[in-house]
XYZ file of C-alpha atoms in Angstrom:
710
model
C -6.275 20.183 -1.284
C -9.646 21.217 -2.801
C -8.227 24.718 -3.511
C -5.322 23.146 -5.445
C -7.673 20.910 -7.429
C -9.973 23.862 -8.111
C -7.086 25.817 -9.598
C -5.880 22.770 -11.539
C -9.286 22.098 -13.029
C -9.968 25.740 -13.980
C -6.492 26.096 -15.504
C -7.050 22.948 -17.597
C -10.389 24.244 -18.814
C -8.920 27.655 -19.736
C -5.816 26.207 -21.470
C -7.051 22.789 -22.572
C -4.652 22.091 -25.436
C -1.610 22.174 -23.130
C -3.017 19.365 -21.005
C -4.275 17.384 -24.048
C -0.886 17.569 -25.733
C 0.893 16.507 -22.521
C -1.394 13.470 -22.321
C -0.883 12.588 -25.965
C 2.883 12.715 -25.427
C 2.562 10.679 -22.244
C 0.478 7.937 -23.886
C 2.826 7.771 -26.863
C 5.976 7.809 -24.756
C 4.692 5.064 -22.415
C 3.717 2.928 -25.417
C 7.064 3.450 -27.040
C 8.993 2.633 -23.827
C 6.884 -0.488 -23.350
C 7.628 -1.635 -26.837
C 11.390 -1.053 -26.494
C 12.080 -1.832 -22.835
C 9.021 -3.814 -21.755
C 9.371 -7.332 -20.376
C 7.391 -10.529 -20.937
C 4.801 -11.960 -18.552
C 5.780 -14.816 -16.192
C 3.756 -16.683 -13.616
C 5.561 -17.194 -10.289
C 3.696 -19.495 -7.940
C 6.562 -20.037 -5.500
C 5.199 -21.236 -2.132
C 8.135 -20.682 0.183
C 8.267 -23.198 2.990
C 5.654 -25.591 1.616
C 6.400 -29.283 1.167
C 5.700 -29.279 -2.538
C 8.109 -26.342 -3.014
C 10.874 -28.163 -1.160
C 10.449 -31.196 -3.393
C 10.345 -29.017 -6.508
C 13.560 -27.292 -5.498
C 15.253 -30.680 -4.937
C 14.118 -31.886 -8.394
C 15.424 -28.714 -10.078
C 18.756 -29.114 -8.372
C 19.340 -32.860 -8.856
C 17.161 -33.751 -11.885
C 17.946 -31.249 -14.690
C 15.617 -33.170 -17.059
C 12.695 -32.562 -14.727
C 13.474 -28.909 -14.017
C 11.846 -27.421 -17.108
C 8.393 -27.376 -18.626
C 6.578 -30.334 -20.086
C 4.011 -31.070 -22.744
C 1.999 -34.188 -23.324
C 1.315 -35.595 -26.774
C -1.638 -37.931 -26.639
C -2.163 -40.141 -29.707
C -5.411 -42.133 -30.070
C -6.438 -44.721 -32.650
C -10.152 -44.636 -33.392
C -9.924 -48.334 -34.162
C -7.221 -50.822 -33.462
C -3.902 -49.981 -31.841
C -1.395 -47.149 -32.286
C 1.520 -48.186 -34.481
C 4.821 -48.115 -32.525
C 6.936 -47.289 -35.578
C 4.835 -44.158 -36.244
C 5.255 -43.164 -32.617
C 9.027 -43.622 -32.873
C 9.232 -41.387 -35.923
C 7.142 -38.688 -34.187
C 9.269 -38.946 -31.111
C 12.403 -38.303 -33.200
C 10.803 -35.192 -34.715
C 9.827 -33.937 -31.240
C 13.424 -34.252 -29.980
C 14.550 -31.801 -32.704
C 12.354 -28.983 -31.386
C 13.962 -25.988 -29.621
C 14.615 -26.335 -25.915
C 13.505 -29.984 -25.843
C 15.823 -31.910 -23.550
C 14.147 -35.325 -23.739
C 11.083 -37.181 -24.937
C 9.964 -40.014 -22.706
C 9.391 -43.378 -24.488
C 5.758 -43.734 -25.780
C 3.595 -45.251 -23.039
C 0.705 -47.327 -24.462
C -2.621 -47.768 -22.647
C -3.776 -51.284 -21.712
C -5.777 -51.748 -24.875
C -3.070 -50.097 -27.035
C -5.566 -47.641 -28.462
C -3.860 -44.650 -26.846
C -0.267 -43.677 -26.479
C 1.221 -40.974 -24.319
C 4.545 -39.166 -25.029
C 5.890 -36.605 -22.544
C 8.060 -33.864 -24.036
C 10.470 -32.302 -21.512
C 11.957 -28.855 -21.998
C 15.199 -27.476 -20.588
C 13.541 -24.190 -19.595
C 10.519 -23.373 -17.451
C 7.155 -22.727 -19.077
C 7.479 -19.013 -18.317
C 10.470 -18.858 -20.709
C 8.521 -20.352 -23.580
C 6.016 -18.689 -25.879
C 3.090 -21.116 -25.392
C 1.275 -20.558 -28.710
C 4.366 -20.859 -31.011
C 5.628 -23.814 -28.934
C 2.274 -25.563 -29.387
C 2.375 -24.884 -33.104
C 5.772 -26.570 -33.284
C 4.340 -29.640 -31.476
C 1.568 -29.824 -34.018
C 4.055 -29.604 -36.894
C 6.220 -32.374 -35.425
C 3.247 -34.712 -35.125
C 1.587 -33.895 -38.460
C 2.437 -37.325 -39.918
C 0.501 -38.989 -37.122
C -2.611 -36.946 -37.982
C -2.100 -37.770 -41.700
C -2.054 -41.454 -40.763
C -5.559 -41.048 -39.262
C -4.692 -40.810 -35.598
C -6.248 -38.278 -33.199
C -3.448 -36.148 -31.709
C -4.181 -33.899 -28.693
C -1.851 -31.886 -26.469
C -1.804 -31.355 -22.708
C 0.676 -30.528 -19.959
C 2.157 -27.202 -18.912
C 2.866 -25.669 -22.321
C -0.506 -26.227 -24.035
C -2.430 -25.348 -20.864
C -0.697 -21.933 -20.800
C -1.964 -20.983 -24.243
C -4.580 -18.215 -23.881
C -7.215 -17.261 -26.401
C -6.813 -13.896 -28.111
C -8.194 -11.025 -25.985
C -10.139 -7.954 -26.936
C -13.667 -9.330 -27.131
C -14.488 -8.702 -23.456
C -13.052 -5.191 -23.582
C -14.996 -4.412 -26.780
C -18.246 -5.634 -25.223
C -17.692 -3.456 -22.173
C -16.833 -0.348 -24.149
C -19.875 -0.680 -26.479
C -22.198 -1.304 -23.490
C -20.722 1.687 -21.622
C -21.217 3.975 -24.637
C -24.900 2.956 -25.054
C -25.570 3.472 -21.306
C -23.901 6.864 -21.261
C -25.759 7.988 -24.347
C -29.093 7.007 -22.794
C -28.191 8.676 -19.513
C -26.959 11.963 -20.915
C -28.569 12.273 -24.319
C -25.411 13.779 -25.739
C -22.790 12.068 -27.886
C -20.120 14.398 -26.473
C -21.063 13.646 -22.865
C -21.176 9.932 -23.626
C -17.818 9.832 -25.390
C -15.766 11.872 -22.933
C -15.673 9.396 -19.985
C -14.721 6.599 -22.409
C -11.968 8.623 -24.057
C -10.486 9.726 -20.720
C -10.701 6.210 -19.265
C -9.010 4.698 -22.313
C -6.160 7.248 -22.086
C -5.516 6.261 -18.463
C -5.884 2.587 -19.372
C -3.266 2.954 -22.114
C -0.723 4.521 -19.758
C -1.437 1.954 -17.090
C -1.138 -1.103 -19.370
C 2.146 0.260 -20.744
C 3.313 0.602 -17.180
C 2.539 -3.075 -16.568
C 4.694 -4.059 -19.560
C 7.527 -1.909 -18.176
C 7.049 -3.456 -14.730
C 7.480 -6.883 -16.279
C 11.066 -5.913 -17.244
C 11.966 -5.588 -13.546
C 9.946 -8.373 -11.932
C 7.706 -11.327 -12.745
C 4.225 -10.191 -13.678
C 1.461 -12.806 -13.861
C 0.084 -13.678 -17.325
C -3.472 -12.841 -16.162
C -2.451 -9.516 -14.539
C -3.079 -7.282 -17.619
C -6.561 -8.802 -18.153
C -7.509 -8.283 -14.501
C -6.041 -4.732 -14.538
C -7.972 -3.816 -17.693
C -11.200 -5.215 -16.249
C -10.900 -3.145 -13.098
C -9.348 -0.094 -14.783
C -11.916 0.185 -17.513
C -14.757 0.011 -14.999
C -13.416 2.477 -12.443
C -11.913 4.717 -15.102
C -15.304 5.342 -16.812
C -16.914 5.755 -13.395
C -14.451 8.336 -12.148
C -14.827 10.396 -15.296
C -18.576 10.002 -15.055
C -18.787 11.366 -11.520
C -16.793 14.467 -12.378
C -18.781 15.022 -15.595
C -22.052 14.836 -13.728
C -20.905 17.365 -11.162
C -19.800 19.654 -14.016
C -23.188 19.379 -15.696
C -24.812 20.364 -12.412
C -22.565 23.424 -12.251
C -23.595 24.417 -15.777
C -27.269 23.925 -14.814
C -26.662 26.238 -11.853
C -25.524 29.064 -14.134
C -21.765 28.754 -13.800
C -19.539 29.388 -16.808
C -17.514 26.469 -18.160
C -14.134 27.131 -16.480
C -15.670 27.851 -13.108
C -17.931 24.785 -13.303
C -15.003 22.564 -14.281
C -12.912 23.928 -11.401
C -15.622 23.290 -8.888
C -16.293 19.833 -10.270
C -12.626 18.827 -9.924
C -12.467 20.332 -6.436
C -15.515 18.355 -5.233
C -16.097 15.210 -7.333
C -12.410 15.139 -8.335
C -11.299 15.039 -4.730
C -13.812 12.240 -4.114
C -12.323 10.396 -7.082
C -8.810 10.715 -5.583
C -9.940 9.235 -2.264
C -11.986 6.515 -3.988
C -8.971 5.545 -6.084
C -6.773 5.593 -2.997
C -9.234 3.228 -1.295
C -8.953 0.814 -4.240
C -5.122 1.054 -4.048
C -5.252 0.334 -0.291
C -7.323 -2.761 -0.941
C -4.990 -3.946 -3.711
C -1.965 -3.400 -1.439
C -3.480 -6.032 0.849
C -2.445 -8.682 -1.743
C 1.136 -8.083 -0.632
C 0.237 -9.915 2.596
C -0.413 -13.075 0.557
C 3.366 -13.344 0.119
C 2.708 -15.219 -3.135
C 4.552 -13.443 -6.005
C 1.763 -13.939 -8.567
C -0.792 -12.191 -6.365
C 1.554 -9.436 -5.332
C 2.198 -8.549 -8.976
C -1.495 -8.698 -9.779
C -2.038 -6.084 -7.033
C 0.795 -3.872 -8.340
C -0.351 -4.157 -11.950
C -3.985 -3.351 -11.223
C -2.857 -0.507 -8.934
C -0.850 1.015 -11.742
C -3.886 1.083 -13.991
C -6.168 2.493 -11.267
C -3.638 5.264 -10.478
C -3.364 6.163 -14.162
C -7.191 6.393 -14.520
C -7.386 8.657 -11.478
C -4.714 10.920 -12.963
C -6.508 11.079 -16.286
C -9.757 11.931 -14.563
C -8.397 14.943 -12.651
C -6.038 16.309 -15.347
C -7.157 15.238 -18.831
C -10.925 15.343 -18.212
C -11.088 19.036 -17.210
C -9.143 19.906 -20.334
C -11.556 18.049 -22.672
C -14.510 19.485 -20.725
C -13.104 22.903 -21.469
C -12.876 22.052 -25.161
C -16.439 20.616 -25.185
C -17.972 23.660 -23.520
C -21.738 23.399 -23.119
C -22.004 20.536 -25.624
C -21.908 18.100 -22.709
C -25.558 19.100 -22.239
C -28.501 17.959 -24.324
C -29.327 20.355 -27.179
C -32.585 21.482 -25.488
C -30.659 22.115 -22.220
C -28.248 24.570 -23.852
C -30.939 27.186 -24.461
C -30.808 30.315 -22.248
C -32.938 29.874 -19.178
C -33.356 26.144 -19.593
C -33.893 24.261 -16.348
C -31.885 21.123 -15.865
C -32.877 18.605 -13.160
C -29.830 17.652 -11.123
C -31.587 15.100 -8.956
C -33.955 12.189 -9.187
C -37.412 12.808 -7.584
C -38.174 9.086 -7.724
C -35.058 8.200 -5.730
C -35.840 10.955 -3.246
C -39.350 9.627 -2.648
C -37.988 6.121 -2.285
C -35.355 7.147 0.259
C -37.941 9.066 2.264
C -40.303 5.972 2.197
C -37.443 3.724 3.486
C -36.496 6.331 6.075
C -40.012 6.365 7.492
C -39.965 2.562 8.030
C -36.301 1.678 8.370
C -36.524 -1.523 10.435
C -38.573 -3.667 8.032
C -36.453 -2.582 5.065
C -33.192 -3.080 6.911
C -34.164 -6.603 7.956
C -35.407 -7.448 4.464
C -32.180 -6.175 2.862
C -29.927 -8.032 5.338
C -31.971 -11.217 4.949
C -31.652 -11.078 1.140
C -27.879 -10.548 1.308
C -27.424 -13.376 3.826
C -29.607 -15.686 1.687
C -27.406 -15.005 -1.339
C -24.303 -15.501 0.772
C -25.487 -18.862 2.232
C -24.036 -21.135 -0.475
C -20.631 -19.745 0.443
C -20.711 -22.018 3.541
C -20.318 -25.042 1.230
C -17.742 -23.450 -1.079
C -14.888 -25.627 -2.208
C -11.901 -23.806 -3.650
C -9.441 -25.506 -6.002
C -7.291 -24.219 -8.887
C -8.784 -24.866 -12.305
C -7.192 -27.421 -14.599
C -7.729 -28.822 -18.080
C -10.923 -30.624 -17.060
C -12.622 -27.188 -16.726
C -11.942 -26.309 -20.360
C -14.626 -26.641 -23.104
C -14.714 -30.024 -24.735
C -13.568 -28.554 -28.072
C -10.237 -27.519 -26.516
C -7.250 -29.767 -27.227
C -6.103 -29.769 -23.569
C -9.552 -30.916 -22.520
C -9.604 -33.715 -25.164
C -6.083 -34.758 -24.097
C -7.260 -34.835 -20.472
C -10.246 -37.048 -21.375
C -8.140 -39.442 -23.519
C -5.602 -39.840 -20.683
C -8.367 -40.402 -18.132
C -10.041 -43.057 -20.352
C -6.769 -44.813 -21.243
C -4.812 -44.630 -18.002
C -7.256 -43.647 -15.305
C -8.231 -40.144 -14.034
C -5.237 -40.002 -11.704
C -2.831 -40.093 -14.645
C -3.668 -36.391 -15.175
C -2.307 -35.527 -11.810
C 0.523 -37.856 -10.821
C 2.556 -37.302 -7.639
C 6.327 -37.016 -7.623
C 7.980 -38.228 -4.393
C 11.396 -36.676 -4.214
C 13.961 -38.304 -1.912
C 17.236 -36.699 -0.904
C 19.564 -39.757 -0.682
C 21.978 -37.757 1.484
C 19.292 -37.941 4.120
C 17.498 -41.163 3.126
C 19.075 -44.615 2.966
C 19.022 -45.693 -0.750
C 18.313 -49.265 0.396
C 14.966 -48.080 1.832
C 13.604 -46.916 -1.550
C 12.088 -50.272 -2.434
C 10.343 -50.361 0.926
C 9.103 -46.822 0.347
C 7.661 -47.799 -3.038
C 5.879 -50.784 -1.444
C 4.408 -48.611 1.336
C 3.221 -46.067 -1.194
C 1.455 -48.801 -3.258
C -0.493 -49.916 -0.144
C -1.917 -46.401 0.550
C -5.692 -46.229 -0.049
C -6.293 -44.209 -3.236
C -2.989 -45.058 -4.962
C -3.387 -46.879 -8.271
C 0.235 -47.419 -9.365
C 3.826 -46.731 -8.222
C 6.671 -46.599 -10.758
C 10.193 -47.864 -9.900
C 12.514 -45.221 -8.346
C 14.598 -43.131 -10.725
C 18.036 -41.991 -9.638
C 19.493 -38.576 -10.426
C 22.613 -38.337 -12.624
C 24.823 -37.969 -9.542
C 22.890 -40.644 -7.673
C 22.256 -38.253 -4.813
C 18.480 -38.134 -5.153
C 15.584 -40.251 -6.349
C 12.117 -39.665 -7.639
C 9.143 -42.023 -7.477
C 6.112 -41.398 -9.723
C 2.847 -42.197 -7.989
C -0.460 -42.385 -9.920
C -3.551 -41.804 -7.772
C -6.973 -43.238 -8.515
C -8.528 -39.759 -8.464
C -8.368 -36.871 -10.874
C -6.828 -33.509 -9.792
C -10.225 -31.925 -9.003
C -11.561 -34.928 -7.030
C -12.346 -33.937 -3.401
C -10.603 -37.103 -2.152
C -7.218 -36.118 -3.532
C -6.475 -33.731 -0.602
C -6.900 -36.555 1.899
C -4.630 -38.786 -0.178
C -1.815 -36.212 -0.181
C -2.222 -35.780 3.564
C -2.088 -39.550 4.188
C 1.044 -39.969 2.109
C 2.794 -37.134 3.946
C 1.681 -38.211 7.401
C 1.922 -42.006 7.222
C 4.477 -42.919 4.558
C 7.114 -40.360 3.810
C 10.281 -40.524 5.963
C 12.400 -37.443 6.798
C 14.269 -36.284 3.678
C 11.415 -36.938 1.273
C 8.573 -34.753 0.095
C 5.765 -34.900 -2.443
C 5.233 -32.537 -5.366
C 3.483 -32.543 -8.724
C 0.446 -30.655 -9.927
C -1.964 -32.068 -7.399
C 0.287 -31.644 -4.339
C 1.050 -28.045 -5.422
C -2.675 -27.411 -5.677
C -3.248 -28.775 -2.166
C -0.561 -26.513 -0.725
C -1.654 -23.495 -2.737
C -5.309 -23.805 -1.650
C -4.282 -24.048 2.015
C -1.878 -21.114 1.872
C -4.479 -18.935 0.208
C -7.114 -19.858 2.779
C -4.758 -19.145 5.652
C -3.633 -15.775 4.290
C -7.105 -14.551 3.388
C -7.909 -13.486 6.937
C -4.897 -11.239 7.457
C -5.655 -9.577 4.142
C -9.262 -9.031 5.128
C -8.239 -7.556 8.480
C -5.675 -5.147 7.108
C -7.802 -3.989 4.148
C -10.870 -3.385 6.310
C -8.914 -1.604 9.008
C -6.968 0.711 6.715
C -10.103 1.552 4.658
C -12.014 2.281 7.866
C -9.282 4.653 9.112
C -9.138 6.469 5.796
C -12.900 6.934 5.619
C -12.999 8.077 9.232
C -10.508 10.800 8.315
C -12.389 11.809 5.141
C -15.871 11.890 6.664
C -14.929 12.694 10.298
C -17.194 9.960 11.567
C -16.862 6.592 13.285
C -20.188 4.973 12.484
C -20.435 5.946 8.815
C -17.203 4.173 7.766
C -18.021 1.264 10.078
C -21.406 0.879 8.369
C -19.758 1.139 4.960
C -17.274 -1.638 5.823
C -20.051 -3.925 7.142
C -22.167 -3.434 3.961
C -19.170 -4.053 1.712
C -18.570 -7.315 3.544
C -22.211 -8.238 3.001
C -21.892 -7.541 -0.738
C -18.735 -9.596 -0.992
C -20.247 -12.501 0.913
C -23.286 -12.449 -1.401
C -20.966 -12.420 -4.406
C -19.128 -15.429 -3.051
C -22.432 -17.211 -2.498
C -23.586 -16.553 -6.042
C -20.230 -17.767 -7.420
C -20.604 -21.003 -5.470
C -24.106 -21.594 -6.844
C -23.229 -20.708 -10.441
C -19.892 -22.501 -10.783
C -19.702 -25.171 -7.998
C -23.403 -26.134 -8.069
C -23.557 -25.642 -11.840
C -26.500 -23.179 -11.892
C -25.499 -21.570 -15.131
C -21.995 -22.961 -15.732
C -22.899 -24.173 -19.263
C -24.301 -20.777 -20.178
C -20.833 -19.339 -19.388
C -19.091 -21.800 -21.697
C -17.993 -24.332 -19.081
C -18.494 -28.034 -19.748
C -19.698 -28.818 -16.223
C -19.749 -27.549 -12.669
C -16.267 -26.627 -11.358
C -14.921 -25.633 -7.950
C -14.432 -21.941 -7.240
C -10.840 -21.116 -8.184
C -8.517 -20.803 -5.229
C -7.232 -17.557 -6.709
C -10.677 -16.001 -6.546
C -11.162 -15.499 -2.791
C -8.112 -13.294 -2.261
C -8.311 -11.424 -5.582
C -12.019 -10.825 -5.396
C -11.893 -9.550 -1.856
C -9.156 -7.008 -2.616
C -10.740 -5.781 -5.831
C -14.349 -5.883 -4.615
C -13.687 -4.061 -1.346
C -11.935 -1.267 -3.178
C -14.510 -0.992 -5.975
C -17.468 -1.148 -3.506
C -15.915 1.621 -1.424
C -15.965 3.779 -4.542
C -19.738 4.039 -4.340
C -19.633 4.662 -0.587
C -17.201 7.530 -1.047
C -19.306 9.158 -3.765
C -22.575 8.625 -1.951
C -21.445 9.603 1.589
C -19.556 12.611 0.336
C -22.740 13.986 -1.199
C -24.832 13.054 1.867
C -22.273 14.742 4.150
C -22.285 17.820 1.919
C -26.060 18.113 2.458
C -25.611 17.469 6.187
C -23.040 20.237 6.516
C -25.259 22.621 4.595
C -28.405 22.084 6.630
C -27.814 19.759 9.578
C -30.870 17.587 8.709
C -29.693 14.014 9.291
C -32.606 12.273 7.516
C -33.173 14.885 4.864
C -29.539 14.875 3.862
C -29.766 11.140 3.077
C -32.725 11.502 0.695
C -31.246 14.597 -0.921
C -27.842 12.960 -1.313
C -29.367 9.770 -2.791
C -31.477 11.824 -5.133
C -28.466 13.849 -6.295
C -26.361 10.775 -6.946
C -29.091 8.398 -8.036
C -28.750 8.771 -11.790
C -24.975 8.871 -11.879
C -24.471 5.920 -9.529
C -27.038 3.885 -11.453
C -25.301 4.641 -14.721
C -21.904 3.935 -13.223
C -23.096 0.636 -11.842
C -24.693 -0.420 -15.116
C -21.461 0.358 -16.875
C -19.396 -1.632 -14.395
C -21.774 -4.593 -14.522
C -21.632 -4.552 -18.328
C -17.841 -4.351 -18.320
C -17.483 -7.196 -15.775
C -20.052 -9.413 -17.508
C -18.111 -8.834 -20.725
C -15.103 -10.341 -19.027
C -17.234 -13.299 -17.967
C -16.977 -14.303 -21.647
C -13.195 -14.751 -21.238
C -12.150 -18.382 -21.777
C -9.981 -18.336 -18.628
C -11.924 -19.705 -15.618
C -10.292 -17.285 -13.160
C -11.179 -14.226 -15.201
C -14.643 -15.665 -15.929
C -15.306 -16.150 -12.211
C -13.895 -12.727 -11.413
C -16.205 -11.129 -13.976
C -19.309 -12.767 -12.589
C -18.384 -12.119 -8.961
C -17.573 -8.442 -9.556
C -20.750 -7.928 -11.583
C -22.941 -9.435 -8.862
C -21.333 -7.372 -6.116
C -21.629 -4.068 -8.009
C -25.231 -4.814 -8.902
C -26.026 -5.461 -5.202
C -24.173 -2.344 -4.164
C -26.152 -0.167 -6.518
C -29.532 -1.653 -5.573
C -29.842 -3.393 -2.214
C -27.085 -1.480 -0.447
C -27.644 2.022 -1.873
C -31.445 2.002 -2.088
C -32.308 -0.082 1.013
C -29.557 -0.574 3.527
C -27.984 2.906 3.350
C -31.207 4.934 3.840
C -32.497 2.499 6.433
C -29.393 2.444 8.609
C -28.699 6.162 8.274
C -32.310 6.908 9.246
C -31.951 4.724 12.341
C -28.624 6.313 13.306
C -29.739 9.858 12.671
C -27.248 12.405 14.026
C -25.020 9.552 15.249
C -24.013 8.977 11.563
C -21.551 11.848 11.897
C -20.529 11.298 15.529
C -16.767 11.639 16.171
C -15.256 11.558 19.698
C -13.708 14.882 20.608
C -10.166 13.478 21.124
C -10.213 12.138 17.551
C -11.764 15.338 16.222
C -8.775 17.228 17.593
C -6.106 15.044 15.996
C -7.684 14.029 12.685
C -6.883 16.290 9.746
C -9.810 18.123 8.137
C -10.368 17.292 4.503
C -12.850 19.387 2.588
C -14.589 17.206 -0.019
C -17.088 19.930 -0.751
C -14.976 23.001 -1.535
C -14.743 24.961 -4.755
C -13.470 28.349 -5.622
C -14.240 29.292 -1.993
C -14.336 27.095 1.100
C -17.703 25.403 1.472
C -19.896 26.926 4.022
C -19.741 25.017 7.249
C -16.748 22.990 6.179
C -14.672 24.130 9.148
C -17.407 23.695 11.708
C -20.265 21.274 11.658
C -23.762 22.683 11.980
C -26.039 22.186 14.890
C -28.159 19.309 13.653
C -31.943 19.323 13.671
C -33.676 16.313 15.285
C -33.481 13.214 13.118
């Protein structure tokens, strides 16, 4: 494969405009197709087999008025009571809005200072444009605001309105450009990785829009995909560019240097990208549509960035010529340092005393991971929004006027073909006696009188830790066969449990498949095993930091949150898949260079220090870029994206420091020649993949050298 990549890279450098034009056409064609045939984004949180899903399906079938989206209009009088005539007029205006099937009668609070109107739509929230729909709600209630009332909006439609994007991406791009400029001292060298990554990002994002025309794609999928794609795309181009600069420093002409860079670093990029794709494919095991599409969408962007790195980048490197070097380095006879003497000395120091450094590194990672033991996962809701947001103000007004549980009522759905209608009054009475229940509304019959729904208001808000026990008590002690409980809170309980249960199969499959792939690539058992263990340490530490920052509140306000919040249930599964793949990127690049030195000289310890020195500058730059990109996304108003940004930034920072500079040299020094041990039966059946080839096969690639003593 390296020979093919060598020829591809050299051909692109010799005939660059052909490849550049193909990419310009591809980016334009994909954007055009996305604009013409692209679909809209839809969240699909179907939990097949769960109790809340069964109740939801029954309500959709028998209660058409309850089958669509809803919005809450909360009206508050700063003094006195809300005028009922004004509410009636506003209610009439709300009924005229598109897709509105009903508006529940205004429900006053006990003191009359607050009134709540629920607007019910005939279509699900995924079929509505949240921002325009919210604007229509504001228009319909304008007279209430003119009369001096405070009007806020909550419910499904307003809570699905997202703030305009672009700020996080811009922060990441500017930070990446500054880091690249400082690292390379050349505007051309700094701009190329960004340009190539953005080209791949454009194709990938257009692919997501096209994917949405065939299946439901989550509303947060493009943001997650851009966050990951921007980070890895710049990194992939950066690794190839660095190898090309080394080739120029070694006296190679531009086409030959580009060809060898694509054959070596480019092949590593392909396997690193494939590792990320394997990890993302693990999300399929969640069997939750929203997570599956997040994996597919992010995978599309990662694949596009890999393609741009190995096809577009060699073409623009051919066009740039020697301008990727600093001006002083272009002079004839100029010596360019390809390695970092400081990193080499550090690696040798750690290698001489591996045990103390290994124990210190592991202790630090475990200390950071310790808060994870007390992690509580729960989907975010309106109470996690900033106090200036209308959905947060609506949440607070409802909690003050009707109790915190009014923000997360239960719906008990009864199939009267299975339940005796005469028992409904007794069911309501039993529900009212359950500890934690504040109020039970009279049963409502479906139009065909074949089903009933009972609205239960708990005493606790949706994020209260006691709400899970309340749902469990109602299900276990009160509900007869033929009834189930749904509503926002019950769905959250089921979703959190399903995600926790399916996390372990995802972890097992992702770790196993990544281990097998790395074993094939590096022809070693212990090296990929060590890599997997260190990745798990990094992920555990990232989980621990997330718990401390968000759940304990150590910095939540600095990130724009009003108070401490639980770690989002979505985070564990998403972060593991993304983090394991991204962390493996660094392992592939580092180990491929260490193995290259090992094959060249057979010195187990020396190959580690030389490999670390050779990759020190590029991995540090790549890590800084990724951290900057991910922290930029920590500014996103969405709690899930915010937590993803912080978690990914922490894990990458730990990978580039504690793992690469402490744990890797320490463990590889202790293992010595065993780093590259492979049982003979496996050696005979595993394919040989040359990550170190070029125009000619690398020396020693077919047969490993006789190692010197470690």
